[in-house]
mmCIF file of C-alpha atoms in Angstrom:
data_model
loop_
_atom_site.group_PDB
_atom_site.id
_atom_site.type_symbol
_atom_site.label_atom_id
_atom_site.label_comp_id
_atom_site.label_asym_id
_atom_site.label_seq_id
_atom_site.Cartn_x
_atom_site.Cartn_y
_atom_site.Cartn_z
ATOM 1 C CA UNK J 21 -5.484 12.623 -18.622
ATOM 2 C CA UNK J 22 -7.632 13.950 -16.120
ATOM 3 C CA UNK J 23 -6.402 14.041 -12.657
ATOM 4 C CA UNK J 24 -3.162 14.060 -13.814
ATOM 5 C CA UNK J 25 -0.253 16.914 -12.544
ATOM 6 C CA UNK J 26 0.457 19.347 -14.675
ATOM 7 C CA UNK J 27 4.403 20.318 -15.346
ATOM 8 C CA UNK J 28 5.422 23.326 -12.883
ATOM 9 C CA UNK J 29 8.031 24.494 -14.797
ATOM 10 C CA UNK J 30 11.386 24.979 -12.963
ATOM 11 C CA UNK J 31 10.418 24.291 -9.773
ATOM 12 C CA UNK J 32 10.654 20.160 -10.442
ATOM 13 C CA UNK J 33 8.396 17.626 -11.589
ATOM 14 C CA UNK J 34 5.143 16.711 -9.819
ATOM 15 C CA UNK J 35 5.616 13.383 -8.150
ATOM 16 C CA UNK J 36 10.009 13.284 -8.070
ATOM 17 C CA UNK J 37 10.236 11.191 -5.048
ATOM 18 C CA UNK J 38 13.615 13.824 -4.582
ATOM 19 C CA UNK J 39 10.852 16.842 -3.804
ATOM 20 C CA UNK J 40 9.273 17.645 -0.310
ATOM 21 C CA UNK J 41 10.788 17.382 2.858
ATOM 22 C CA UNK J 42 10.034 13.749 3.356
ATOM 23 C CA UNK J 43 12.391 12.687 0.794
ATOM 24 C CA UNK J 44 15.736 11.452 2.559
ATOM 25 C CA UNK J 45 13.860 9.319 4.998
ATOM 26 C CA UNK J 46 11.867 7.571 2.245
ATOM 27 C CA UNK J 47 14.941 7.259 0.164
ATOM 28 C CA UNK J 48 16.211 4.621 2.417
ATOM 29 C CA UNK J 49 13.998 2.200 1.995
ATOM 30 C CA UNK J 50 14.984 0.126 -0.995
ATOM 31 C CA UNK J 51 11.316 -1.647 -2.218
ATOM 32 C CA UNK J 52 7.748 -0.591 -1.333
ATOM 33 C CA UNK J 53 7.272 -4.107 0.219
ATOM 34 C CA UNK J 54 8.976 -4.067 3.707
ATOM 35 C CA UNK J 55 8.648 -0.151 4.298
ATOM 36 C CA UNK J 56 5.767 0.151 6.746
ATOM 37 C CA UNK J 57 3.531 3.041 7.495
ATOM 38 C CA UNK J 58 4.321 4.829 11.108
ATOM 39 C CA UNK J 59 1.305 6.273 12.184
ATOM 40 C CA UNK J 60 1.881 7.738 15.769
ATOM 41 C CA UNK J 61 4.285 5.198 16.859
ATOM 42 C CA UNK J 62 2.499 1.952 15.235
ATOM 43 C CA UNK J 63 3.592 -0.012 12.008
ATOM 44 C CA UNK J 64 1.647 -0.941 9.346
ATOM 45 C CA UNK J 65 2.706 -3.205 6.518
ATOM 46 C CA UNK J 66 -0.252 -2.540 4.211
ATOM 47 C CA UNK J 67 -0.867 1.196 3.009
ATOM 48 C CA UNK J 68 -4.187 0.690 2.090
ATOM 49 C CA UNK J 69 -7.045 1.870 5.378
ATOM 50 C CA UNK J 70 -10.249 0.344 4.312
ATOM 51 C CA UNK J 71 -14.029 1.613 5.399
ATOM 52 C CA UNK J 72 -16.527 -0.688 5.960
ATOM 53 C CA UNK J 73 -19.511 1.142 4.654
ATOM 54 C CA UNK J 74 -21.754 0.285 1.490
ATOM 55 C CA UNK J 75 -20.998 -3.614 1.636
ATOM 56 C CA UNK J 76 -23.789 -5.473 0.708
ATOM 57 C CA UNK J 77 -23.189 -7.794 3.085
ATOM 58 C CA UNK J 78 -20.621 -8.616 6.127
ATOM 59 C CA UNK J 79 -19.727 -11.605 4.358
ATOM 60 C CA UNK J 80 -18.571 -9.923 1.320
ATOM 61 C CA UNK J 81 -16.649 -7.291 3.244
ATOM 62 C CA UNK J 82 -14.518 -9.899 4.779
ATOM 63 C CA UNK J 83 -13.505 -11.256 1.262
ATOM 64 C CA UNK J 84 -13.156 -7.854 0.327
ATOM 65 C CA UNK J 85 -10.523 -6.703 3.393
ATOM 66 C CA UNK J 86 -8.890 -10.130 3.112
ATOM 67 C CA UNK J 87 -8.366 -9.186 -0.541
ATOM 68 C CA UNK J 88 -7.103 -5.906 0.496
ATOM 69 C CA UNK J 89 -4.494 -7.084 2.673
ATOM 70 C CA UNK J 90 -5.486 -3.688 5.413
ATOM 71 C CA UNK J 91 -4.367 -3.341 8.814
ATOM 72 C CA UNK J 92 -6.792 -0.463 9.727
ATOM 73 C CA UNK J 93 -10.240 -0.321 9.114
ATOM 74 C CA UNK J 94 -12.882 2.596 10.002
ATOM 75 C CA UNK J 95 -16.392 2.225 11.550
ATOM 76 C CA UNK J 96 -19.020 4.166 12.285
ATOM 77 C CA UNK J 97 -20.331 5.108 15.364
ATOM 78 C CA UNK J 98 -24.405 4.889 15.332
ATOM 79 C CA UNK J 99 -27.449 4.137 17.954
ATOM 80 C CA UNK J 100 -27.712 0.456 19.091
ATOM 81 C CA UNK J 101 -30.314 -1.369 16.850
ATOM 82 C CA UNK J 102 -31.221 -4.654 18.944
ATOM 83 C CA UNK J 103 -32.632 -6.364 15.817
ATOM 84 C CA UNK J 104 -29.579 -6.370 13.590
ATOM 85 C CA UNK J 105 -27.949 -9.894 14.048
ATOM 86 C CA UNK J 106 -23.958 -9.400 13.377
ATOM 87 C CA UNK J 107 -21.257 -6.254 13.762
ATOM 88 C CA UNK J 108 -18.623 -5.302 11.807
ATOM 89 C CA UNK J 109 -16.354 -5.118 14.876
ATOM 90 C CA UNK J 110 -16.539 -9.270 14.671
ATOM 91 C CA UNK J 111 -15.454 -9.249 10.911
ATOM 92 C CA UNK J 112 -12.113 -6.991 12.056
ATOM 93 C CA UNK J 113 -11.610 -8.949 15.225
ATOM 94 C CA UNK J 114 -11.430 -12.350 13.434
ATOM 95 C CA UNK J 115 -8.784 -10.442 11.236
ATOM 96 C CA UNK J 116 -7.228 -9.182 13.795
ATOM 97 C CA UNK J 117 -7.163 -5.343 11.858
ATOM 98 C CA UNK J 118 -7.367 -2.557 13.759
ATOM 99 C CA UNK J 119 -10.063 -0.612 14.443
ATOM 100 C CA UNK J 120 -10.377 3.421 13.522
ATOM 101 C CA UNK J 121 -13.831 4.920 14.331
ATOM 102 C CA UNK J 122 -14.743 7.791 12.501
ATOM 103 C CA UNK J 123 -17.066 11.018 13.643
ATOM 104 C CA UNK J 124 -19.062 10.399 10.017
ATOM 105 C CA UNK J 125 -22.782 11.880 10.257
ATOM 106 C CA UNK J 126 -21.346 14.809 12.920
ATOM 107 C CA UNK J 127 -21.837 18.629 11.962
ATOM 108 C CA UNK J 128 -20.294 20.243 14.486
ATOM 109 C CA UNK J 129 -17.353 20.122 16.826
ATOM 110 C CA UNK J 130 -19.485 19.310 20.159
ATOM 111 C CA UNK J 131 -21.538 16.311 18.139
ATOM 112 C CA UNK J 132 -17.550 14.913 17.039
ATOM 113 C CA UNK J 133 -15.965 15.090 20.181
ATOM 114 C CA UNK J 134 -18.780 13.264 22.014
ATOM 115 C CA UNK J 135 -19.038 10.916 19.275
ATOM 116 C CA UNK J 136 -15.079 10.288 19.716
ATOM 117 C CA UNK J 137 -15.308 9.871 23.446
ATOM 118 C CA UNK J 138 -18.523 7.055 22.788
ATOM 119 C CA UNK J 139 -16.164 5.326 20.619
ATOM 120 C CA UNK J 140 -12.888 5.493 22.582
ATOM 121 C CA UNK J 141 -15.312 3.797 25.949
ATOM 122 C CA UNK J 142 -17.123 1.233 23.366
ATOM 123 C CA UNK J 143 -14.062 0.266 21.468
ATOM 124 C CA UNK J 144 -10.964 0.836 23.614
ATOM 125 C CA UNK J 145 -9.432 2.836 21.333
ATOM 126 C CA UNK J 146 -8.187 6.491 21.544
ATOM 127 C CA UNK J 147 -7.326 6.742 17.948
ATOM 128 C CA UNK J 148 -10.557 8.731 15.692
ATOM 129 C CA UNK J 149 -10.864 9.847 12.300
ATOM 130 C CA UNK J 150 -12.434 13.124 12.387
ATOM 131 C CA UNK J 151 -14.911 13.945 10.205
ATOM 132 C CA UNK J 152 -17.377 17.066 10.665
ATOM 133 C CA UNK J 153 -18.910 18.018 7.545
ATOM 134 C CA UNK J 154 -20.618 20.832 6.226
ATOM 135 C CA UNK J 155 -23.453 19.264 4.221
ATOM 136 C CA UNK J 156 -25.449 16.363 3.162
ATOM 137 C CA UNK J 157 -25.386 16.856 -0.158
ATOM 138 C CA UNK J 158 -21.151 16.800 -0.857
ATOM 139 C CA UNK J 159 -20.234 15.829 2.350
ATOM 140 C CA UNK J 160 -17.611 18.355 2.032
ATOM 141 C CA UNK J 161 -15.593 18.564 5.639
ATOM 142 C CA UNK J 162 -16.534 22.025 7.512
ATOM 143 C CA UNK J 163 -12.989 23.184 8.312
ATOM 144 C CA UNK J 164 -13.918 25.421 11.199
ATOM 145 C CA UNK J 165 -15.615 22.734 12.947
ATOM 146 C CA UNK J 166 -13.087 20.141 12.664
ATOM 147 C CA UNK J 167 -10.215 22.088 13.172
ATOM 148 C CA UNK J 168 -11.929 23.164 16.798
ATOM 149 C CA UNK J 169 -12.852 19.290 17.749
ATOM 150 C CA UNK J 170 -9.223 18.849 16.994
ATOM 151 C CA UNK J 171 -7.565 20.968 19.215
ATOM 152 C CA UNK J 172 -10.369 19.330 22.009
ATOM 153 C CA UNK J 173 -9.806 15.802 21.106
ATOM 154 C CA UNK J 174 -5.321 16.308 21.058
ATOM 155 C CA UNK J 175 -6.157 18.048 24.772
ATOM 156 C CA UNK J 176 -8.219 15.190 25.919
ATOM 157 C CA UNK J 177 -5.517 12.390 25.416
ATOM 158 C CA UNK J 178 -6.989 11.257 21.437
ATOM 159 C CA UNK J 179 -4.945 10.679 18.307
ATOM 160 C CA UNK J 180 -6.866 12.353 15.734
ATOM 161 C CA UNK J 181 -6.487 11.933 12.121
ATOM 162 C CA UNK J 182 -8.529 14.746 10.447
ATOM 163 C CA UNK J 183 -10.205 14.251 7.202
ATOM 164 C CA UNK J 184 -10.139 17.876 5.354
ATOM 165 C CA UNK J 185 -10.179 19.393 2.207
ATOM 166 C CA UNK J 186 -7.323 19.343 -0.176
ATOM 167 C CA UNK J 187 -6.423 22.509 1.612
ATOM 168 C CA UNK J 188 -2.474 23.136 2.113
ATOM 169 C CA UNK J 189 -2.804 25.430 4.771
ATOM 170 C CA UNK J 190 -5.496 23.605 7.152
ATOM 171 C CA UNK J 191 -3.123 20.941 7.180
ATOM 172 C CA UNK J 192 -0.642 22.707 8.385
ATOM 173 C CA UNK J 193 -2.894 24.177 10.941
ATOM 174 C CA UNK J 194 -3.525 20.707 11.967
ATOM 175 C CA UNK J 195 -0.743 19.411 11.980
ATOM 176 C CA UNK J 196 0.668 22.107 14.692
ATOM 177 C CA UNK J 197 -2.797 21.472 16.514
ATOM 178 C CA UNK J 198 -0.838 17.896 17.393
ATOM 179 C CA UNK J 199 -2.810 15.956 14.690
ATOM 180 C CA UNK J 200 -1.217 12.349 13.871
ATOM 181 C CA UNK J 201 -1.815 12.229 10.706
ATOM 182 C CA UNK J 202 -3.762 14.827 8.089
ATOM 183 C CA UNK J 203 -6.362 12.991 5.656
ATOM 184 C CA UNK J 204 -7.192 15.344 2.740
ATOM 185 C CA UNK J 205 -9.753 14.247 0.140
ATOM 186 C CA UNK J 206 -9.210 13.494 -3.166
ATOM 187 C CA UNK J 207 -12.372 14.779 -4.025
ATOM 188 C CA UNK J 208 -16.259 13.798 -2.406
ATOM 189 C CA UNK J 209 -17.042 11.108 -0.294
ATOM 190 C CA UNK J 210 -18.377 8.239 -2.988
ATOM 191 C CA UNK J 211 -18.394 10.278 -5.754
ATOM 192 C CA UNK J 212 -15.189 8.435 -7.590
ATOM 193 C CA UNK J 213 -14.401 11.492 -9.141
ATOM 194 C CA UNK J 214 -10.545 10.348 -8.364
ATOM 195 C CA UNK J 215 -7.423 13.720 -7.082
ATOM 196 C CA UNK J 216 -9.366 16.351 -8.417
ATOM 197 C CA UNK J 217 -6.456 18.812 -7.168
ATOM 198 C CA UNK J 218 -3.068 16.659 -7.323
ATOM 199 C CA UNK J 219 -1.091 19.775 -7.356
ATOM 200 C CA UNK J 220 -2.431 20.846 -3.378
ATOM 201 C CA UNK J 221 -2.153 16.961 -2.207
ATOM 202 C CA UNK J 222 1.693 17.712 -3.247
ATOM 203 C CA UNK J 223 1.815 20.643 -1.649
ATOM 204 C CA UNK J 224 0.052 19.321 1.436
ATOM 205 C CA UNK J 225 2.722 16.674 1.058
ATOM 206 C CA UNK J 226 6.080 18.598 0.705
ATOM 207 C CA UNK J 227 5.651 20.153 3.869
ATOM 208 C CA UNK J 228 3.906 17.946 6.288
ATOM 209 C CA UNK J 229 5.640 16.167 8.651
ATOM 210 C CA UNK J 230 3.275 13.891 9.708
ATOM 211 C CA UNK J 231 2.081 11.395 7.243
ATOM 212 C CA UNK J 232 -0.867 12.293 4.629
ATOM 213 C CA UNK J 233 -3.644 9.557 3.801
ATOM 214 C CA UNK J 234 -5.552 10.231 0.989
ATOM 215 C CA UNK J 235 -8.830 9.862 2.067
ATOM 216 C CA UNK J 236 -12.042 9.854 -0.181
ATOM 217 C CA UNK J 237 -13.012 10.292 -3.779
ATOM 218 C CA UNK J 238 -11.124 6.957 -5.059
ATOM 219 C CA UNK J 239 -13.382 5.332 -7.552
ATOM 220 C CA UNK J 240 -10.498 3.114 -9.010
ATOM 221 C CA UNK J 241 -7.192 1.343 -9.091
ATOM 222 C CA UNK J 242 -5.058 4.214 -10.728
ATOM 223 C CA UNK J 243 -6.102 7.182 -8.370
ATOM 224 C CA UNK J 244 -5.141 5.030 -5.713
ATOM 225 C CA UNK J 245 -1.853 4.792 -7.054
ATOM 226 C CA UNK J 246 -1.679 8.266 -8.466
ATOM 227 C CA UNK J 247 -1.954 9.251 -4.593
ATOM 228 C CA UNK J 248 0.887 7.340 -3.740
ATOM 229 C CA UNK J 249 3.028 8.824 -6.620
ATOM 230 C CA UNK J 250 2.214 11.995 -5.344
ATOM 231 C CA UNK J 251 3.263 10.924 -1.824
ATOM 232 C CA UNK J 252 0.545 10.275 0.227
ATOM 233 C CA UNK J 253 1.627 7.924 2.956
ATOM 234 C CA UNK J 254 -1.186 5.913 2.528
ATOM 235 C CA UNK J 255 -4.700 5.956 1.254
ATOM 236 C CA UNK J 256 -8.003 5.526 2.659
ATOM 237 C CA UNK J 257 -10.956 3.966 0.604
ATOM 238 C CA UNK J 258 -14.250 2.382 1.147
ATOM 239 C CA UNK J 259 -17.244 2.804 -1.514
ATOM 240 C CA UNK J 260 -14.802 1.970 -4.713
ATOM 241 C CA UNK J 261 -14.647 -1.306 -3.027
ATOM 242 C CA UNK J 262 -17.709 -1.944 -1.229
ATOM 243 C CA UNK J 263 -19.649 -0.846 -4.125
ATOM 244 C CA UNK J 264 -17.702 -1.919 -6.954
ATOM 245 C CA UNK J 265 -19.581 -5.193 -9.315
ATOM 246 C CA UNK J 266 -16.848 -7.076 -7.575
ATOM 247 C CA UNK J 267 -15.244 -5.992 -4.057
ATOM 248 C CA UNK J 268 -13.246 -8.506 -3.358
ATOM 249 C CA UNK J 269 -11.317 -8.064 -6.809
ATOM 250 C CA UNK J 270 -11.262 -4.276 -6.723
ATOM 251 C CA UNK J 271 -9.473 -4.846 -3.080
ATOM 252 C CA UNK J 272 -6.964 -7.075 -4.450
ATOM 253 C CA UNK J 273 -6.367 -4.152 -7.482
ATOM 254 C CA UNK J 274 -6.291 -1.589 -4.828
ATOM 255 C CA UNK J 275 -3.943 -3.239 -2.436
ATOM 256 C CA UNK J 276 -1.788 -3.631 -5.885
ATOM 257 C CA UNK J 277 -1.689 -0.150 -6.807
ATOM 258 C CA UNK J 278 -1.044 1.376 -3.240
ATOM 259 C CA UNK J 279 2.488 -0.921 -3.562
ATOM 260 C CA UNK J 280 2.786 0.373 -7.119
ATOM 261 C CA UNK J 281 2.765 3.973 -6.276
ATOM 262 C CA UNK J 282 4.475 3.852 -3.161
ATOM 263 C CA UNK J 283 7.290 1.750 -5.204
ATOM 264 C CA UNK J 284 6.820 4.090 -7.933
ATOM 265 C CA UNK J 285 7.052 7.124 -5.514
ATOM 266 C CA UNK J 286 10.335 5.672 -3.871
ATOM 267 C CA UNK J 287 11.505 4.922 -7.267
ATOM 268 C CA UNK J 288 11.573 8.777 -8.541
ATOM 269 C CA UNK J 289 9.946 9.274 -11.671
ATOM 270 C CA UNK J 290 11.748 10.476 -15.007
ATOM 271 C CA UNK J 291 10.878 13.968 -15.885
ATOM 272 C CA UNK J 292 7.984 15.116 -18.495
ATOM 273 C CA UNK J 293 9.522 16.193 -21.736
ATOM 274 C CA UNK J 294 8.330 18.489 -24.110
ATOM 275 C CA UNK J 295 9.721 15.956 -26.935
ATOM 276 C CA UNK J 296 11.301 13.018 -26.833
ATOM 277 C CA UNK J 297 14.721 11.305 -25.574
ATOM 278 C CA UNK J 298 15.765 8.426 -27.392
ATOM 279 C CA UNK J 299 16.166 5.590 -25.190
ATOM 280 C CA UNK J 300 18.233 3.768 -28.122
ATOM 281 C CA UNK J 301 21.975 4.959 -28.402
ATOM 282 C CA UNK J 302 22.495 7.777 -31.319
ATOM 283 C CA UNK J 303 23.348 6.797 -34.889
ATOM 284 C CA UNK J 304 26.247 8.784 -35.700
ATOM 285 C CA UNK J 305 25.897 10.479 -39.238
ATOM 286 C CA UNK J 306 27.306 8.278 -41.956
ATOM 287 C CA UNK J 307 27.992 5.297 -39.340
ATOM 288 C CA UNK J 308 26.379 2.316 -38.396
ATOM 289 C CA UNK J 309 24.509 1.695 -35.531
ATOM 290 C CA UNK J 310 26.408 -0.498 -33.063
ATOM 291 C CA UNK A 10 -40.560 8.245 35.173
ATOM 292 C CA UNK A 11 -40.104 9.508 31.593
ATOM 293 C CA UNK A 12 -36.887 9.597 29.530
ATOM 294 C CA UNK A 13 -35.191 9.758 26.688
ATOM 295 C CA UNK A 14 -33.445 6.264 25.174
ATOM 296 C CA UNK A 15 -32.126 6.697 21.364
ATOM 297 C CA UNK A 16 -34.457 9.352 20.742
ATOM 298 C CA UNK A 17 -37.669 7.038 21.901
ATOM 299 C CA UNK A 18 -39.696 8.505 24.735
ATOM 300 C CA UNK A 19 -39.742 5.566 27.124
ATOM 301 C CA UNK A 20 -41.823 4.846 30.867
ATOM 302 C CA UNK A 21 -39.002 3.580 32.854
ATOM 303 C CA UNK A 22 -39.080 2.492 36.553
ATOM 304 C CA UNK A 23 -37.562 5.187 38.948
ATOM 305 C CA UNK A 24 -33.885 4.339 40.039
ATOM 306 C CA UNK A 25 -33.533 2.564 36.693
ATOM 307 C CA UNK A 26 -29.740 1.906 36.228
ATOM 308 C CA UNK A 27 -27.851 3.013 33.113
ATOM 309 C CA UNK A 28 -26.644 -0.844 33.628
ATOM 310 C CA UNK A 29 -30.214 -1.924 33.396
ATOM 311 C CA UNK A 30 -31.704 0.355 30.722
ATOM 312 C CA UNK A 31 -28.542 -1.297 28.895
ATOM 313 C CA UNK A 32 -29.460 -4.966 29.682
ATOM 314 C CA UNK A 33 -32.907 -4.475 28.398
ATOM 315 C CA UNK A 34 -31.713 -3.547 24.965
ATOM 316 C CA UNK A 35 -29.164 -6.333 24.226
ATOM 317 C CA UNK A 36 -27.115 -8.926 26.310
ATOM 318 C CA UNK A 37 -23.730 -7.784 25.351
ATOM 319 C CA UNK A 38 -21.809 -5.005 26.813
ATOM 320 C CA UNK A 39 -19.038 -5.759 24.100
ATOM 321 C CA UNK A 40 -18.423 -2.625 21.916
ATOM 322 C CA UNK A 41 -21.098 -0.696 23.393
ATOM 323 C CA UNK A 42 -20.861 3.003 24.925
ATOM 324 C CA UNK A 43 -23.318 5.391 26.759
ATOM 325 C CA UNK A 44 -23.994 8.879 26.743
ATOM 326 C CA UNK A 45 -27.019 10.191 29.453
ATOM 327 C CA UNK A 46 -27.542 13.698 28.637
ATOM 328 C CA UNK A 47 -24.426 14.292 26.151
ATOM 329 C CA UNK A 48 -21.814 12.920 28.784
ATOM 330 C CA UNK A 49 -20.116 9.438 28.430
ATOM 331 C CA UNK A 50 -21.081 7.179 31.065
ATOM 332 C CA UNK A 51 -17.933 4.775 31.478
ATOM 333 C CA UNK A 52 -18.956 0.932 31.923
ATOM 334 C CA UNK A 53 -17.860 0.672 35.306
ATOM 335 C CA UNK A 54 -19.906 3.669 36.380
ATOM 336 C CA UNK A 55 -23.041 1.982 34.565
ATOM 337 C CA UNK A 56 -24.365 -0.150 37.820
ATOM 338 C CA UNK A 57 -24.366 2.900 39.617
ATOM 339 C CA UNK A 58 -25.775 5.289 38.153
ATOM 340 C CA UNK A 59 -29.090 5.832 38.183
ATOM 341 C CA UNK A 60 -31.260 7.478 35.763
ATOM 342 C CA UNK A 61 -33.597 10.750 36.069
ATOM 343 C CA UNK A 62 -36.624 12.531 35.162
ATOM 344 C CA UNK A 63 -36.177 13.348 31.122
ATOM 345 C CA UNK A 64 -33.418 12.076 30.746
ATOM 346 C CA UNK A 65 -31.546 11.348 27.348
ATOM 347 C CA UNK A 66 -29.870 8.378 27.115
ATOM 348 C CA UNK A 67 -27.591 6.995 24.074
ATOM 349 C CA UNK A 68 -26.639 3.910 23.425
ATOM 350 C CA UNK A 69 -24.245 3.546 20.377
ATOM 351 C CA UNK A 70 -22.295 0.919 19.148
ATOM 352 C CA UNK A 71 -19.948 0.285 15.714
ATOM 353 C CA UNK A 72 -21.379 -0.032 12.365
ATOM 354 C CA UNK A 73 -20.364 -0.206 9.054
ATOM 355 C CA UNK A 74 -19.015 3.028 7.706
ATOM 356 C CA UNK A 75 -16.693 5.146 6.491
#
């Protein structure tokens, strides 16, 4: 059961849709169809932000984002290359999704904030994942960095939804820095490796009060919905899509589980047991069962 | 003169506009921004501004990613 929550003991069950501070408003909306995602002022039906990279082809990315049923979709930001015939911003315009460039390839604060300022005069958009990261190898976001382009991006007019570590108390940090949104990863970029730490996405969870995407390390259906039992508002995916034998299917399973575990989440889960409860009515000694 | 455009040392004519070091590398201005010397150049400052000696110039547009 890897990835799964382990019990905490009195303090509730992982996942109770009754835990975290969150839990009144959600508990209001009756069905996870019809309950859109507010992220700084705008709706979304669909829960499920798509990225664009590792499709093989721009014609199999727009199966796979029709299949997915997104309203938000993240590109790149990269040097002008004359020869290549097609852009991606033409396969989310004839959609009509959204558009949310990311700072991906930046290492440091000054390299993200410029790249967000290109991308809010190219695309019209003020709105930027930010992602400064430490490494090449694991991708791993540099906290010090992006917490710094943060607070420069909320003063210059941007609404910035930070990708981070599963780290409870960056998010907070963010999150009084005047982030929209906080986007912790489930674990590294591409790697599928699933919520290697559900216990700190909950905790990132129960006291945010803006909403928190999941963002990175999905390689398949269930972590997408185990991040939406755990009460992400939504979750962000790209390479167990793009890459998967067969995108357009994996989209459709993804855009299933996101409902699942945001109806599961609104649902409230039963408790873990040590042993069992009968779910059949007790037969009383020397009766009959009705 | 001599500068800088996407990290290819280029001979361009002096008094080259951003607008025309733009034009030269693809007809659309659709999606497109420009940085000379790590500073955004908005779109409707492009005709006017003219380029200088070593200068950088970026011009970046969306791809797929993230």
């Amino acid at each position: 059961m890897t990835g799964m929550p382990e019990m905490t003991g009195v303090t509730g069950m992982p996942g109770a849709a009754t835990t975290g501070t969150r839990g009144p408003e959600h508990a209001d909306a009756p069905d996870g169809a019809g309950d859109a995602l507010v992220l700084a002022g705008e709706k979304f039906a669909s829960r499920l932000i798509m990225g664009t990279g590792g499709a093989p082809s721009l014609e199999v990315l727009g199966e796979a984002l029709d299949a997915s049923g997104t309203e938000l979709t993240t590109v790149a930001m990269r040097r002008l290359d004359p020869t290549v015939a097609g852009s991606v911003l033409d396969v989310l315009g004839e959609r009509g999704i959204r558009v949310l460039p990311n700072t991906a390839g930046c290492f440091t604060a000054g390299e993200a904030v410029l790249t967000a300022r290109l991308a809010r005069e190219a695309l019209g958009t003020a709105w930027v994942k930010l992602e400064v990261i430490s490494d090449e190898r694991t991708l791993l976001p540099d906290p010090i960095e992006t917490f710094d382009a943060a607070e420069r991006l909320v003063a210059d007019g941007f609404t910035v939804l930070p990708y981070i570590g599963d780290d409870p108390a960056l998010a907070r940090r963010l999150e009084q820095a005047g982030c929209a949104a906080v986007m912790p990863l489930g674990s590294p970029i591409g790697s599928g490796l699933g919520i290697r730490n559900p216990h700190n996405i909950e905790l990132i969870v129960e006291a945010a009060g803006v909403p928190v995407i999941l963002d990175a390390g999905v390689g398949t259906a269930s972590d997408a919905a185990l991040a939406m039992e755990l009460g992400c508002d939504a979750v962000l995916l790209a390479s167990a899509v793009t890459r998967a034998r067969r995108p357009g299917l994996m989209a459709a399973a993804m855009r299933d589980a996101v409902l699942a575990g945001r109806r599961a989440r609104l649902a409230g889960r039963i408790p873990r047991r040590r042993y069992a409860e009968a779910s059949s009515p007790a037969i009383t000694p020397g009766g009959t069962a009705p | 003169m001599k500068v800088t455009i996407n990290g290819v040392p280029r001979e361009v004519a002096a008094g080259t506009t951003v607008a025309e070091a733009v034009s030269e590398m693809t007809p659309a201005a659709a999606g497109i921004a420009v940085a000379v010397n790590d500073e955004v150049v908005r779109r409707a400052d492009w005709a006017a501004t003219r380029l200088g000696p070593g200068d950088r110039v970026e011009v970046l547009t969306a791809v797929q990613g993230g």
